[in-house]
Coordinates of C-alpha atoms in Angstrom, one line a residue:
Chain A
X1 CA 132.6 68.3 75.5
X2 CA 131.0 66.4 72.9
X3 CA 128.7 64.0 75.0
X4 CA 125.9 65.8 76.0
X5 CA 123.3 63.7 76.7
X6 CA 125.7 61.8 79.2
X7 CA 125.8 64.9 81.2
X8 CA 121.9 65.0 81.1
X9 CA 121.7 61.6 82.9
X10 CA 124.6 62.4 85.3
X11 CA 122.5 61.2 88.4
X12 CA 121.6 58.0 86.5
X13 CA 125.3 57.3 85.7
X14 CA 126.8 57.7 88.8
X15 CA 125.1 54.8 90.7
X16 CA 124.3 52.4 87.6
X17 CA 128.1 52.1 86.7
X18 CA 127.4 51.6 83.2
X19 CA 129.2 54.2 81.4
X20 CA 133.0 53.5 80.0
X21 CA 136.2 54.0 81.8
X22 CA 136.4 57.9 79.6
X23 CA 132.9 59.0 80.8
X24 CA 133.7 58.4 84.4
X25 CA 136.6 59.9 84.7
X26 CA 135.3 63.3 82.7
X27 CA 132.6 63.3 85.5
X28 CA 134.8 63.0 88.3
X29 CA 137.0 65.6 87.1
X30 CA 134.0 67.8 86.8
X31 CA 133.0 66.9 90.3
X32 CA 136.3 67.3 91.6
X33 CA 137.1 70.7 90.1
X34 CA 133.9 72.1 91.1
X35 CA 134.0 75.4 93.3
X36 CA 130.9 73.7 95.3
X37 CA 131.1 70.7 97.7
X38 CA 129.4 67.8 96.0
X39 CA 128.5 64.9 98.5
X40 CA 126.5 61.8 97.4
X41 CA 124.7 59.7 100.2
X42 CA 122.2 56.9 100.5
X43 CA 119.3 56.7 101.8
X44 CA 119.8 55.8 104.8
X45 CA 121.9 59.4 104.9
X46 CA 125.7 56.8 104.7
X47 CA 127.9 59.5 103.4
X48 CA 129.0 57.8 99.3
X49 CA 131.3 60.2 97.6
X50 CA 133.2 63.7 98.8
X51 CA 134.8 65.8 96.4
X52 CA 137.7 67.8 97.1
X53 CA 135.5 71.1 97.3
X54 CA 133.6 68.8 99.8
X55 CA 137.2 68.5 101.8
X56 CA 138.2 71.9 101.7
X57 CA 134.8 73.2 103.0
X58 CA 134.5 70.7 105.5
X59 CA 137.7 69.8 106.6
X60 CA 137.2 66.2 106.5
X61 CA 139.2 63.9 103.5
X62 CA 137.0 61.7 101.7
X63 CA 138.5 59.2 103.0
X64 CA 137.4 60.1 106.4
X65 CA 133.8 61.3 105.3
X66 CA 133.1 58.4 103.0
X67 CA 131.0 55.7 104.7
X68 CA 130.1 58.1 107.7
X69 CA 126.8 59.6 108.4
X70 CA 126.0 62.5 106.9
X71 CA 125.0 63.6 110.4
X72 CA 128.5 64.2 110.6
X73 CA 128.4 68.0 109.4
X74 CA 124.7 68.7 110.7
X75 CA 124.8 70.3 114.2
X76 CA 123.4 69.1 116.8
X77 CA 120.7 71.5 116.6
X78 CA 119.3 70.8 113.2
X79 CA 119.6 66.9 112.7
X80 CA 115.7 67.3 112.2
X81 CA 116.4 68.2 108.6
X82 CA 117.9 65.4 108.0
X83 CA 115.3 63.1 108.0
X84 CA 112.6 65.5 106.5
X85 CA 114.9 65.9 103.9
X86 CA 115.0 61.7 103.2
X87 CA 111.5 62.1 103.3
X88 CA 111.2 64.4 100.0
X89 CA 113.9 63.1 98.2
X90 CA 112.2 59.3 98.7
X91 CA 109.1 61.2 96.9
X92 CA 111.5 62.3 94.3
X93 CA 111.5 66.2 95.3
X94 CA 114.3 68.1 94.8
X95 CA 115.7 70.5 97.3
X96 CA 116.6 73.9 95.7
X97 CA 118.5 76.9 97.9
X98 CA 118.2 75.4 100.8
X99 CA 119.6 77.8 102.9
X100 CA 120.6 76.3 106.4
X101 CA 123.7 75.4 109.0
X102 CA 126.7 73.1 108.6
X103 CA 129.3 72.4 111.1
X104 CA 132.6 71.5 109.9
X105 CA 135.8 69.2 111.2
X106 CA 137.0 72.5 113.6
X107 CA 133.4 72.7 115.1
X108 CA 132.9 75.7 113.3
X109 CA 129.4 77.2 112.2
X110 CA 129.0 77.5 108.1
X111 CA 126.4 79.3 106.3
X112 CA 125.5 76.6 103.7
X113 CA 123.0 76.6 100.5
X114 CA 122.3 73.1 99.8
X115 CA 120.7 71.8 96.3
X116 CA 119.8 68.0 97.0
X117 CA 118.7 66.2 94.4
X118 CA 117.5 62.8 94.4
X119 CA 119.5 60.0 92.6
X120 CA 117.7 56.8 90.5
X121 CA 119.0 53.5 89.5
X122 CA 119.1 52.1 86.1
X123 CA 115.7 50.8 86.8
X124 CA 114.5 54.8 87.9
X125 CA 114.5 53.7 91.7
X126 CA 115.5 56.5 94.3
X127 CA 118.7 54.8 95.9
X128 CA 120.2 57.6 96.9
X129 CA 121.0 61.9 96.9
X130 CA 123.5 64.2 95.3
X131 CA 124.3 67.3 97.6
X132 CA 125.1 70.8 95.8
X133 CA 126.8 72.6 99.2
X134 CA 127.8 76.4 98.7
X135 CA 129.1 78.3 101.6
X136 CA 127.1 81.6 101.5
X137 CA 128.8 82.6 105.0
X138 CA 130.4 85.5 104.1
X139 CA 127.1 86.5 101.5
X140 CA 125.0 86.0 105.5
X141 CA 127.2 87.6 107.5
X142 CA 127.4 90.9 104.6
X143 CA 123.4 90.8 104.6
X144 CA 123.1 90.8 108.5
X145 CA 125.8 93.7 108.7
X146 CA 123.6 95.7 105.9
X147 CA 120.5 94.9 107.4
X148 CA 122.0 96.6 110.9
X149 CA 123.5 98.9 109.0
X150 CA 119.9 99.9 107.4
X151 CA 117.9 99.4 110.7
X152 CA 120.4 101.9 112.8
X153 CA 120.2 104.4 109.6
X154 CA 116.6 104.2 109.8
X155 CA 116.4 104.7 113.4
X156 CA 118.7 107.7 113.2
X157 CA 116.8 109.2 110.8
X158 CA 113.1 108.5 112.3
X159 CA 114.9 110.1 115.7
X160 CA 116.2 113.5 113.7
X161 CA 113.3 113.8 112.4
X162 CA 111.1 113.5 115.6
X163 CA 113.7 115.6 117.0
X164 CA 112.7 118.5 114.5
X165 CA 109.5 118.3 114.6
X166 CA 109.7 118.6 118.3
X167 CA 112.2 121.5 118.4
X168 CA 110.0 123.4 115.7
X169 CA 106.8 122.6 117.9
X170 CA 108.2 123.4 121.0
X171 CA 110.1 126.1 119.9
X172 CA 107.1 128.0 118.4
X173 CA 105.4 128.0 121.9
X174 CA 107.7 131.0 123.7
X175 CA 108.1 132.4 120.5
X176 CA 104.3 132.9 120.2
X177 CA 104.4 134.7 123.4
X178 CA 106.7 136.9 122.3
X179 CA 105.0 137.5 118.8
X180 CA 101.6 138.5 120.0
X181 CA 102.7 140.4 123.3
X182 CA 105.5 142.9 121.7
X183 CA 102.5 143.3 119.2
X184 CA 100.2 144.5 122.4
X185 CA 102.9 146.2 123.4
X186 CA 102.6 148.4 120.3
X187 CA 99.0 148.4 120.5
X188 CA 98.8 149.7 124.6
X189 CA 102.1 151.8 123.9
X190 CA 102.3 152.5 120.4
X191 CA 103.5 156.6 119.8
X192 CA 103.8 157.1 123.4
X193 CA 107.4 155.4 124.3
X194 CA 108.9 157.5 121.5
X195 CA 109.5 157.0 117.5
X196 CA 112.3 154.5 118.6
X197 CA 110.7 152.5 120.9
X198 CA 108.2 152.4 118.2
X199 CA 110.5 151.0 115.9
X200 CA 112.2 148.5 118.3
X201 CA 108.5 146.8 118.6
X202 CA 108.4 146.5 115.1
X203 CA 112.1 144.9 114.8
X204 CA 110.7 142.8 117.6
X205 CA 107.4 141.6 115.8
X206 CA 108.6 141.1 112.4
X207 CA 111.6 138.7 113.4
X208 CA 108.9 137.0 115.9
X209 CA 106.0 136.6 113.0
X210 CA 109.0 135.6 110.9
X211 CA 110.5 132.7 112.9
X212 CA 106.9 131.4 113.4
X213 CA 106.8 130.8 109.9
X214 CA 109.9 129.1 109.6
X215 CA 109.0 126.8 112.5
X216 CA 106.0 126.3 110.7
X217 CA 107.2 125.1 107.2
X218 CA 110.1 123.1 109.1
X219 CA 107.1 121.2 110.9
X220 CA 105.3 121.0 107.8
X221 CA 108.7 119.6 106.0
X222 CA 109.3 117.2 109.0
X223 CA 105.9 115.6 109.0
X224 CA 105.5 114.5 105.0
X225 CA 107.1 111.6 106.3
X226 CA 105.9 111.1 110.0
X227 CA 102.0 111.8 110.2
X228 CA 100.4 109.6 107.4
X229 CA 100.0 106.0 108.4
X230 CA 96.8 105.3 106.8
X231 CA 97.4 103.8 103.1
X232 CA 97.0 105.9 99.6
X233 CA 94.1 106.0 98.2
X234 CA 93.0 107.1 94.6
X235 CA 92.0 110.7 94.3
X236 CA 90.7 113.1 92.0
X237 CA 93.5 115.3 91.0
X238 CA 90.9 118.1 89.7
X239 CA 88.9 118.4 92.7
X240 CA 92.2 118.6 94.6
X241 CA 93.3 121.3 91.9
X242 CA 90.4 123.1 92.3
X243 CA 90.7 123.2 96.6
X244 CA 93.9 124.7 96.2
X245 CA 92.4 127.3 93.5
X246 CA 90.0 128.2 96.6
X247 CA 92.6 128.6 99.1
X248 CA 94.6 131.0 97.0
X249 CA 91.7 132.7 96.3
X250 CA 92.8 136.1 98.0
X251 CA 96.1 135.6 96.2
X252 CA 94.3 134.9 92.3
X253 CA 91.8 138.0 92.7
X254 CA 94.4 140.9 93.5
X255 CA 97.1 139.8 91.5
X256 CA 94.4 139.7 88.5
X257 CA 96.0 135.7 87.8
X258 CA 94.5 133.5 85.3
X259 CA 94.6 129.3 86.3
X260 CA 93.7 127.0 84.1
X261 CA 94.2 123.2 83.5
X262 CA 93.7 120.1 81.2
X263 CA 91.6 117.2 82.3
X264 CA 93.5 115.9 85.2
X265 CA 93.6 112.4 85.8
X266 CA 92.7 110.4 89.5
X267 CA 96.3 109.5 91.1
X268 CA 97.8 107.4 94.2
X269 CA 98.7 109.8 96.9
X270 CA 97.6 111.7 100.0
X271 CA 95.0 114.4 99.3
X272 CA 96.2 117.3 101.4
X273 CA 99.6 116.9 100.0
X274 CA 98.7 117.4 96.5
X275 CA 96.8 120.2 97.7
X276 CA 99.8 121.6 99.2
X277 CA 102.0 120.9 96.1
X278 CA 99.3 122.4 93.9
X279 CA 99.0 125.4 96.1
X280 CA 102.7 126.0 96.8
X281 CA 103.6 125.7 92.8
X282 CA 100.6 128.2 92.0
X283 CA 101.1 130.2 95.1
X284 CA 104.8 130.5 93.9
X285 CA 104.0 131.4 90.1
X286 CA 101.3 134.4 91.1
X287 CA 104.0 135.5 93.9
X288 CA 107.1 135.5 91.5
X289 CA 104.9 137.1 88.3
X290 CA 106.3 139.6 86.2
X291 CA 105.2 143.2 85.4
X292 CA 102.2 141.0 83.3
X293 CA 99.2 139.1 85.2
X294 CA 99.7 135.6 85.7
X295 CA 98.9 132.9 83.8
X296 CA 99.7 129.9 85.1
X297 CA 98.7 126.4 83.3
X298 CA 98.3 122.7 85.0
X299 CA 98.7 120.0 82.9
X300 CA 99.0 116.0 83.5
X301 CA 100.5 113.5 80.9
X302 CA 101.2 109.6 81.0
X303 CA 105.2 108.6 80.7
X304 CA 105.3 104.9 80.9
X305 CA 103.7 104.1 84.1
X306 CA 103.5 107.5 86.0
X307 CA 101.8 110.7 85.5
X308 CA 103.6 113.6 84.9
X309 CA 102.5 116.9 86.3
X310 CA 103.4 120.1 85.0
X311 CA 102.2 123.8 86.7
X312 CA 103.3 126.4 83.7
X313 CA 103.9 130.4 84.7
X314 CA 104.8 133.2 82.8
X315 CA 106.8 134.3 85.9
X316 CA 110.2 136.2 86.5
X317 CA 111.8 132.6 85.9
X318 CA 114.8 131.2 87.4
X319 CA 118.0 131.4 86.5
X320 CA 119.0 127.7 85.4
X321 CA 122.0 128.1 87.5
X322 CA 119.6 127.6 90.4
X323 CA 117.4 125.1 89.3
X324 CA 118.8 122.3 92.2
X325 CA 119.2 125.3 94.8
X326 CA 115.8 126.3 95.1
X327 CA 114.6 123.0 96.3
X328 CA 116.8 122.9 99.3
X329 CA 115.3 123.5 102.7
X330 CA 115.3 127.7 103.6
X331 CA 116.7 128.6 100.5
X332 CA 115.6 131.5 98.5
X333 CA 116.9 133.5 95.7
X334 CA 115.1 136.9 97.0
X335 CA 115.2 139.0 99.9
X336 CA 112.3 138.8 102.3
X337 CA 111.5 142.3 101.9
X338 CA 111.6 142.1 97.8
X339 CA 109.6 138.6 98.0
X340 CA 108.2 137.1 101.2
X341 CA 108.6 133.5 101.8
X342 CA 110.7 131.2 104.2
X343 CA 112.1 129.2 101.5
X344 CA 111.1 126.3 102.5
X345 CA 107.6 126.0 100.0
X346 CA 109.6 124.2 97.1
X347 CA 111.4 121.8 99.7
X348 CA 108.5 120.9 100.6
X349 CA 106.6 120.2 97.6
X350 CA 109.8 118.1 96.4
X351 CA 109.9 115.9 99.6
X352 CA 105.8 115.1 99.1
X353 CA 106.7 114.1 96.1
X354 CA 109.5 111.9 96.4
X355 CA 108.5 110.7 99.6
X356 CA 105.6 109.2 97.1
X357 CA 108.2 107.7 94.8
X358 CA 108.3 110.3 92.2
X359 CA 110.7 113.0 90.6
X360 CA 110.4 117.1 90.5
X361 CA 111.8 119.7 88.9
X362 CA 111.6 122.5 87.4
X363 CA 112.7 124.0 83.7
X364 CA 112.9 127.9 82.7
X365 CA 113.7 130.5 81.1
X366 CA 114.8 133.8 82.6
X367 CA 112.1 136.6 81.9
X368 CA 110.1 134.4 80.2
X369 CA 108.6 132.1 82.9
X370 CA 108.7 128.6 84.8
X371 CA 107.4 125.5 84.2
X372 CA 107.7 123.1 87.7
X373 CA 107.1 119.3 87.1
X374 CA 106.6 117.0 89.1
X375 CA 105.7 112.7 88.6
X376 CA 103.0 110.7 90.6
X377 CA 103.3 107.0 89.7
X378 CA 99.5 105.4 88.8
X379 CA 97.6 103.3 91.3
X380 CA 97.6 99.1 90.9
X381 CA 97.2 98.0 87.3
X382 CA 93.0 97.1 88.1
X383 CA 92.6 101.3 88.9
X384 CA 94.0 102.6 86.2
X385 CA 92.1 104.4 84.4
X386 CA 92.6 105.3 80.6
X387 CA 94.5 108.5 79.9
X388 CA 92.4 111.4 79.7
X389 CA 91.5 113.6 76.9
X390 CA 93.5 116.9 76.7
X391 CA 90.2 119.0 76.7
X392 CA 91.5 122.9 77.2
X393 CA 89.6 125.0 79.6
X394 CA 87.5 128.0 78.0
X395 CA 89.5 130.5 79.0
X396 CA 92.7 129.1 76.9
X397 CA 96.0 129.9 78.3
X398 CA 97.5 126.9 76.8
Chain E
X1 CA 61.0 144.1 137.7
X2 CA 61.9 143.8 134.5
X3 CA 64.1 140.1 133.6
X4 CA 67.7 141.3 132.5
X5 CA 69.2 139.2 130.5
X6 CA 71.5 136.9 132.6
X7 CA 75.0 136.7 131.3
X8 CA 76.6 134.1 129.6
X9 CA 78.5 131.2 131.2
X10 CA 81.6 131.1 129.4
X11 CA 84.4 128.3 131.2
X12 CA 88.1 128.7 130.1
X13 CA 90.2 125.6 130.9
X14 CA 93.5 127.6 130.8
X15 CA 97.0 127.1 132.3
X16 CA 99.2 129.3 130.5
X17 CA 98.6 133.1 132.2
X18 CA 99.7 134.6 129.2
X19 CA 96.5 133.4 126.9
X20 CA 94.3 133.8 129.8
X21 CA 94.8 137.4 129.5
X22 CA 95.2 137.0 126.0
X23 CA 91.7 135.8 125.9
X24 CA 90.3 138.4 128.0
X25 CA 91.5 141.2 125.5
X26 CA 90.3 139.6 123.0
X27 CA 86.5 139.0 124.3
X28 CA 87.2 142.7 125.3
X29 CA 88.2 143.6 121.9
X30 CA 84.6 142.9 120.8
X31 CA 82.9 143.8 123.5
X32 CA 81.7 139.8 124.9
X33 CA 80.8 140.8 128.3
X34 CA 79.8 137.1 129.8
X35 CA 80.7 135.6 132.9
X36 CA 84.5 134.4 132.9
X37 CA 85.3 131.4 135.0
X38 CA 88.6 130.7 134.5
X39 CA 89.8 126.7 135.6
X40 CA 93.3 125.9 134.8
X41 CA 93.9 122.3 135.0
X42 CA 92.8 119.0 134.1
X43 CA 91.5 117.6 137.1
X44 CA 89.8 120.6 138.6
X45 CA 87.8 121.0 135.1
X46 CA 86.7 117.1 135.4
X47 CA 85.5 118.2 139.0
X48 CA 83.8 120.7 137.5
X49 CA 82.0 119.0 135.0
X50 CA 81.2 116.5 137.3
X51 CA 79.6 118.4 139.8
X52 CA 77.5 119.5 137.0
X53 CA 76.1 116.2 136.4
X54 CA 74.9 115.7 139.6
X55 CA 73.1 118.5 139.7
X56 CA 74.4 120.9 142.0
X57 CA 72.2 123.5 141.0
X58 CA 74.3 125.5 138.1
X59 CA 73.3 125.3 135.3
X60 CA 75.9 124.2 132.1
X61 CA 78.2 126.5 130.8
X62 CA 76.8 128.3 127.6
X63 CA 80.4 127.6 126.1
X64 CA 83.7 126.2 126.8
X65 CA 86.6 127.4 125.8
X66 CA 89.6 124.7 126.6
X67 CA 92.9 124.0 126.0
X68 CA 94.2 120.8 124.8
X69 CA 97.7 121.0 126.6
X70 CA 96.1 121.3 130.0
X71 CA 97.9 119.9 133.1
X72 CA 96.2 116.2 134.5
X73 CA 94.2 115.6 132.2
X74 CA 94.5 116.6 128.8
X75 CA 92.1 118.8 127.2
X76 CA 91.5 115.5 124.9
X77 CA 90.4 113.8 128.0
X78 CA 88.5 116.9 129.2
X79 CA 86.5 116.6 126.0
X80 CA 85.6 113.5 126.1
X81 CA 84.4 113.3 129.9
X82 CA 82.1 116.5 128.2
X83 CA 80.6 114.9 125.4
X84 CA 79.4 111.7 128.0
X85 CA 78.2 113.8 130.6
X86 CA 74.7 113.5 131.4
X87 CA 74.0 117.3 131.8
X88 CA 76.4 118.6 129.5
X89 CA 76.9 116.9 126.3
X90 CA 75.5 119.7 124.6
X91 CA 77.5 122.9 125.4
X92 CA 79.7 124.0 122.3
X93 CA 83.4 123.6 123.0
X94 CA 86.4 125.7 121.1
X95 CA 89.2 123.5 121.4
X96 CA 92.0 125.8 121.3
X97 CA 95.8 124.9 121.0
X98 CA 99.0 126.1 119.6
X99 CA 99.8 123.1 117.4
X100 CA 98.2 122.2 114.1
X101 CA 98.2 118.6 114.5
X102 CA 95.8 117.1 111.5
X103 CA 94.6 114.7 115.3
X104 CA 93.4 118.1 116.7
X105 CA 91.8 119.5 113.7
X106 CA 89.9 115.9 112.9
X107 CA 89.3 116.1 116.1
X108 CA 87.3 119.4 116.1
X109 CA 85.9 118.1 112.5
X110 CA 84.3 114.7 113.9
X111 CA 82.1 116.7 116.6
X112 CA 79.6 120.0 115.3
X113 CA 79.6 121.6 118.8
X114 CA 83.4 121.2 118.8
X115 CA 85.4 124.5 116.9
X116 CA 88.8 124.3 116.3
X117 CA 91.2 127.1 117.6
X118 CA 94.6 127.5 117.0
X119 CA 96.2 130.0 118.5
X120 CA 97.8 132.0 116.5
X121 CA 101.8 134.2 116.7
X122 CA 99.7 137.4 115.8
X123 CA 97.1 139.4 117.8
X124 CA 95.4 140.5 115.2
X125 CA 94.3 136.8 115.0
X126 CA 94.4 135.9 118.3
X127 CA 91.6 138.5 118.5
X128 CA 89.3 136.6 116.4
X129 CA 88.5 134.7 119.1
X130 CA 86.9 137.3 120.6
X131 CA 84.3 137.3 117.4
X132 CA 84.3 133.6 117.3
X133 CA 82.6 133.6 120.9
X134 CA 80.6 136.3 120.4
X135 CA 78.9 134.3 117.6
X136 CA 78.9 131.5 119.4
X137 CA 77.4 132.4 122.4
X138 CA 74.7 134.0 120.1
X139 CA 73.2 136.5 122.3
X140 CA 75.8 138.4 123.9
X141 CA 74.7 140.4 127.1
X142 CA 74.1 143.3 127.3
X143 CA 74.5 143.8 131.1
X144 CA 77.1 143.6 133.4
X145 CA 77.5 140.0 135.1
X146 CA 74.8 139.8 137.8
X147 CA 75.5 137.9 140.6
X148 CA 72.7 136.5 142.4
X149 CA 71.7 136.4 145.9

């Protein structure tokens, strides 16, 4: 096309007429050939030109449509836009995406998005509009279905969720019967039922004190997503790092472990979960340590725009094989009696985590030890505070 | 005659039979020897606490011990009908129940005369609550429950 700046003044040219018999006809072939129905009117909303897209969308010839009201394909329903829309284009606004209703020759419905655009004389006076219609029906009707589609998943899964959490909480309430009275039973009656009866209780209490646990962790699994309502706000990762260090406590003393850390930096997320990620990862490293005491490192460093976490052991290790497995609810690589646990600590930590936007995993080397990651994305832009010094606690380890 | 100590007042709000006797081996199990009045729903501990208020002549529990899944009203409710009362606003409460909602625990955390207790799947740990009371009630007795008149 070698006219350029005729295709710049297309409005202009339509209505002024002053363009040579070539240029017109290169502008209604345009028009006509365009997927889009292109409708010119006046301003009194007379119906001027209808292009064959115009036809084919709307059912009516041009013939039929030219010299008509435009009202002709606005519903009854909506013939308010019409004259809001004369309004702006009379202040020479344009009309971009505007997404609304047509009714075609058949009485059918069409989802529309109309680009109106005012049209000026020679002289620059409004006389008129140019009408960019695309039907977007099937686009609507796609979006509705995946917004139902989305609402019902939701629901489904807000429902199975309640539903565990109910089933675990409910569940734990006979069960706790049976837990502490089969353990009074071996306190009242202990050594004088006989050896077997003896060890019957103890079958009894151990699968009791172990299902409570389960339920436990499954309630704790089922709520990351339920309980919290209230929004995130910026914490202190070493203060939360240090809680955890004080709930393990029991756990760092006898097993001789040594926990240390770099500067950690304040992140967007709930308090108690980091705890609980903090202390299942830790908890984890000093459960699973080798023949030597643990030593178990925390450090935090910026990637683009998210921390990421990293809780170092010189444990056992995991066999990469299992590095997906492990995160799964209730699995475990042990035995209960080798290692205790209900499997469900890692899970967990992984759905906190997520749950909060980020990623976690872990990275190892078999007799050699584990190093579990995990990302927190920073607070808003205004919070963010500039990346900490890497400043190694006394006691080394790093 | 010489005063003997009079006993302590301690209420349980209790519907469950199991963790009423539960309870009583574990103030057994460290020797609280109080006065046990054992109420087991909702409404009939509101009665109680309302009777209280106007001065019936009994004096306040020295501790409640109530559970939050009581029958009527909720131990929740029960609570809060406590901490208004005119009379008895001040008696310590353990708030004991089987689930550990973050509600129940804030709950316990928002009031100091409110402990939290959640009863535990083991009785080694259901049998802290005998020590728990015992500290709570401060001077345990050291007679049998007298009953007067």
């Amino acid at each position: 096309m070698k006219a350029p700046e005729k295709t710049a003044d297309l409005d202009d040219t339509i209505f002024d007429g002053n363009h040579t018999p070539e240029v017109s006809s290169l502008l209604a072939a345009i028009v006509d050939s365009s997927d889009d129905a292109i409708i010119s009117k006046d301003l009194t909303g007379t119906i001027m030109s209808w292009n064959k897209s115009a036809e084919r969308l709307f059912g009516y010839t041009a013939h039929e449509a030219i010299g008509r009201s435009i009202l002709l394909i606005i519903p009854p329903e909506r013939v308010e836009e019409e004259p809001q829309i004369l309004e702006r284009l009379k202040r020479g606004e344009r009309v971009d995406h505007f997404e609304t209703v047509r009714v075609n020759k058949n009485g059918s419905r069409l989802n529309i998005s109309l680009t109106i655009s005012p049209v000026r004389d020679a002289s620059g006076r409004i006389v008129g509009a140019s009408k960019i219609a695309r039907d977007i029906t099937g686009r609507v009707r796609q979006e509705k279905a995946l917004r139902e589609a989305n609402e019902a998943l939701k629901r489904a899964n807000a429902d199975l969720e309640q539903f565990a959490y109910s089933a675990a909480h409910d569940l734990q309430e006979p069960l706790r019967m049976v837990a502490t009275y089969s353990e009074l039973l071996r306190k009242k009656f202990g050594g004088r039922l006989g050896s077997r009866a003896d060890e019957y209780i103890a079958f009894t209490v151990e699968g009791a004190v172990r299902m409570e646990n389960l339920l436990r962790d499954l309630r704790i699994y089922t709520q990351v997503c339920t309980a919290e309502h209230e929004p995130v706000a910026e914490i202190n990762a070493n203060e939360v790092l240090k809680r955890a260090l004080q709930n393990l406590d029991v756990a760092i003393k006898d097993s001789g472990a040594s926990v240390t850390n770099t500067e950690l930096p304040r992140v967007c997320i709930y308090e108690f979960q980091l705890e609980q990620v903090f202390q299942n990862l830790i908890g984890n490293a000093i459960r699973y340590r080798s023949i030597e005491a643990p030593r178990i490192h925390v450090t935090a460093r910026m990637e683009g725009d998210e921390w990421v976490f990293s809780v170092r052991d010189n444990g056992i290790g995991i066999d990469p094989k299992f590095k997906e497995h492990i995160f799964g609810i209730f699995k475990r690589l042990h035995s209960a009696s080798e290692y205790p646990g209900t499997g469900m600590g890692l899970a967990i930590c992984k759905r906190i985590i997520e749950r909060g936007g980020g990623r976690m995993w872990v990275e190892s080397t078999p007799g050699q030890g584990s190093t579990f990651c995990f990302t927190i994305r920073c607070g808003g832009p205004a919070k963010r505070e500039s990346e900490p010094e890497e400043v190694f606690d006394s006691s080394g380890g790093g | 005659m010489n005063a003997v100590p009079s006993p302590s007042r301690v209420v349980l709000a209790e519907d469950n039979l199991a963790d009423i006797h539960l309870v009583r081996e574990a103030l057994q199990e460290h020797h609280v020897r109080c006065d046990l009045r054992v109420v087991s729903d909702g409404e009939e501990m509101l009665h109680f606490i309302n009777q209280l208020d106007l001065d019936n002549g009994d004096p306040c529990p020295d501790l409640l011990l109530l559970d939050l899944g009581l029958p009527k009203y909720s131990g929740r409710e029960i609570l809060q009908h406590l901490l208004a009362s005119k009379k008895c606003s001040h008696v310590p409460v353990v708030v004991m129940t089987s689930s550990d909602w973050r509600k129940d625990v804030e709950l316990a955390e928002k009031h100091a005369s409110v402990h939290y207790f959640r009863k535990p799947s083991t009785l080694a740990e259901f049998m802290h609550l005998g020590g728990l009371v015992k500290n709570m009630i401060e001077a345990p007795c050291r007679t049998e429950p007298l009953k007067e008149g």
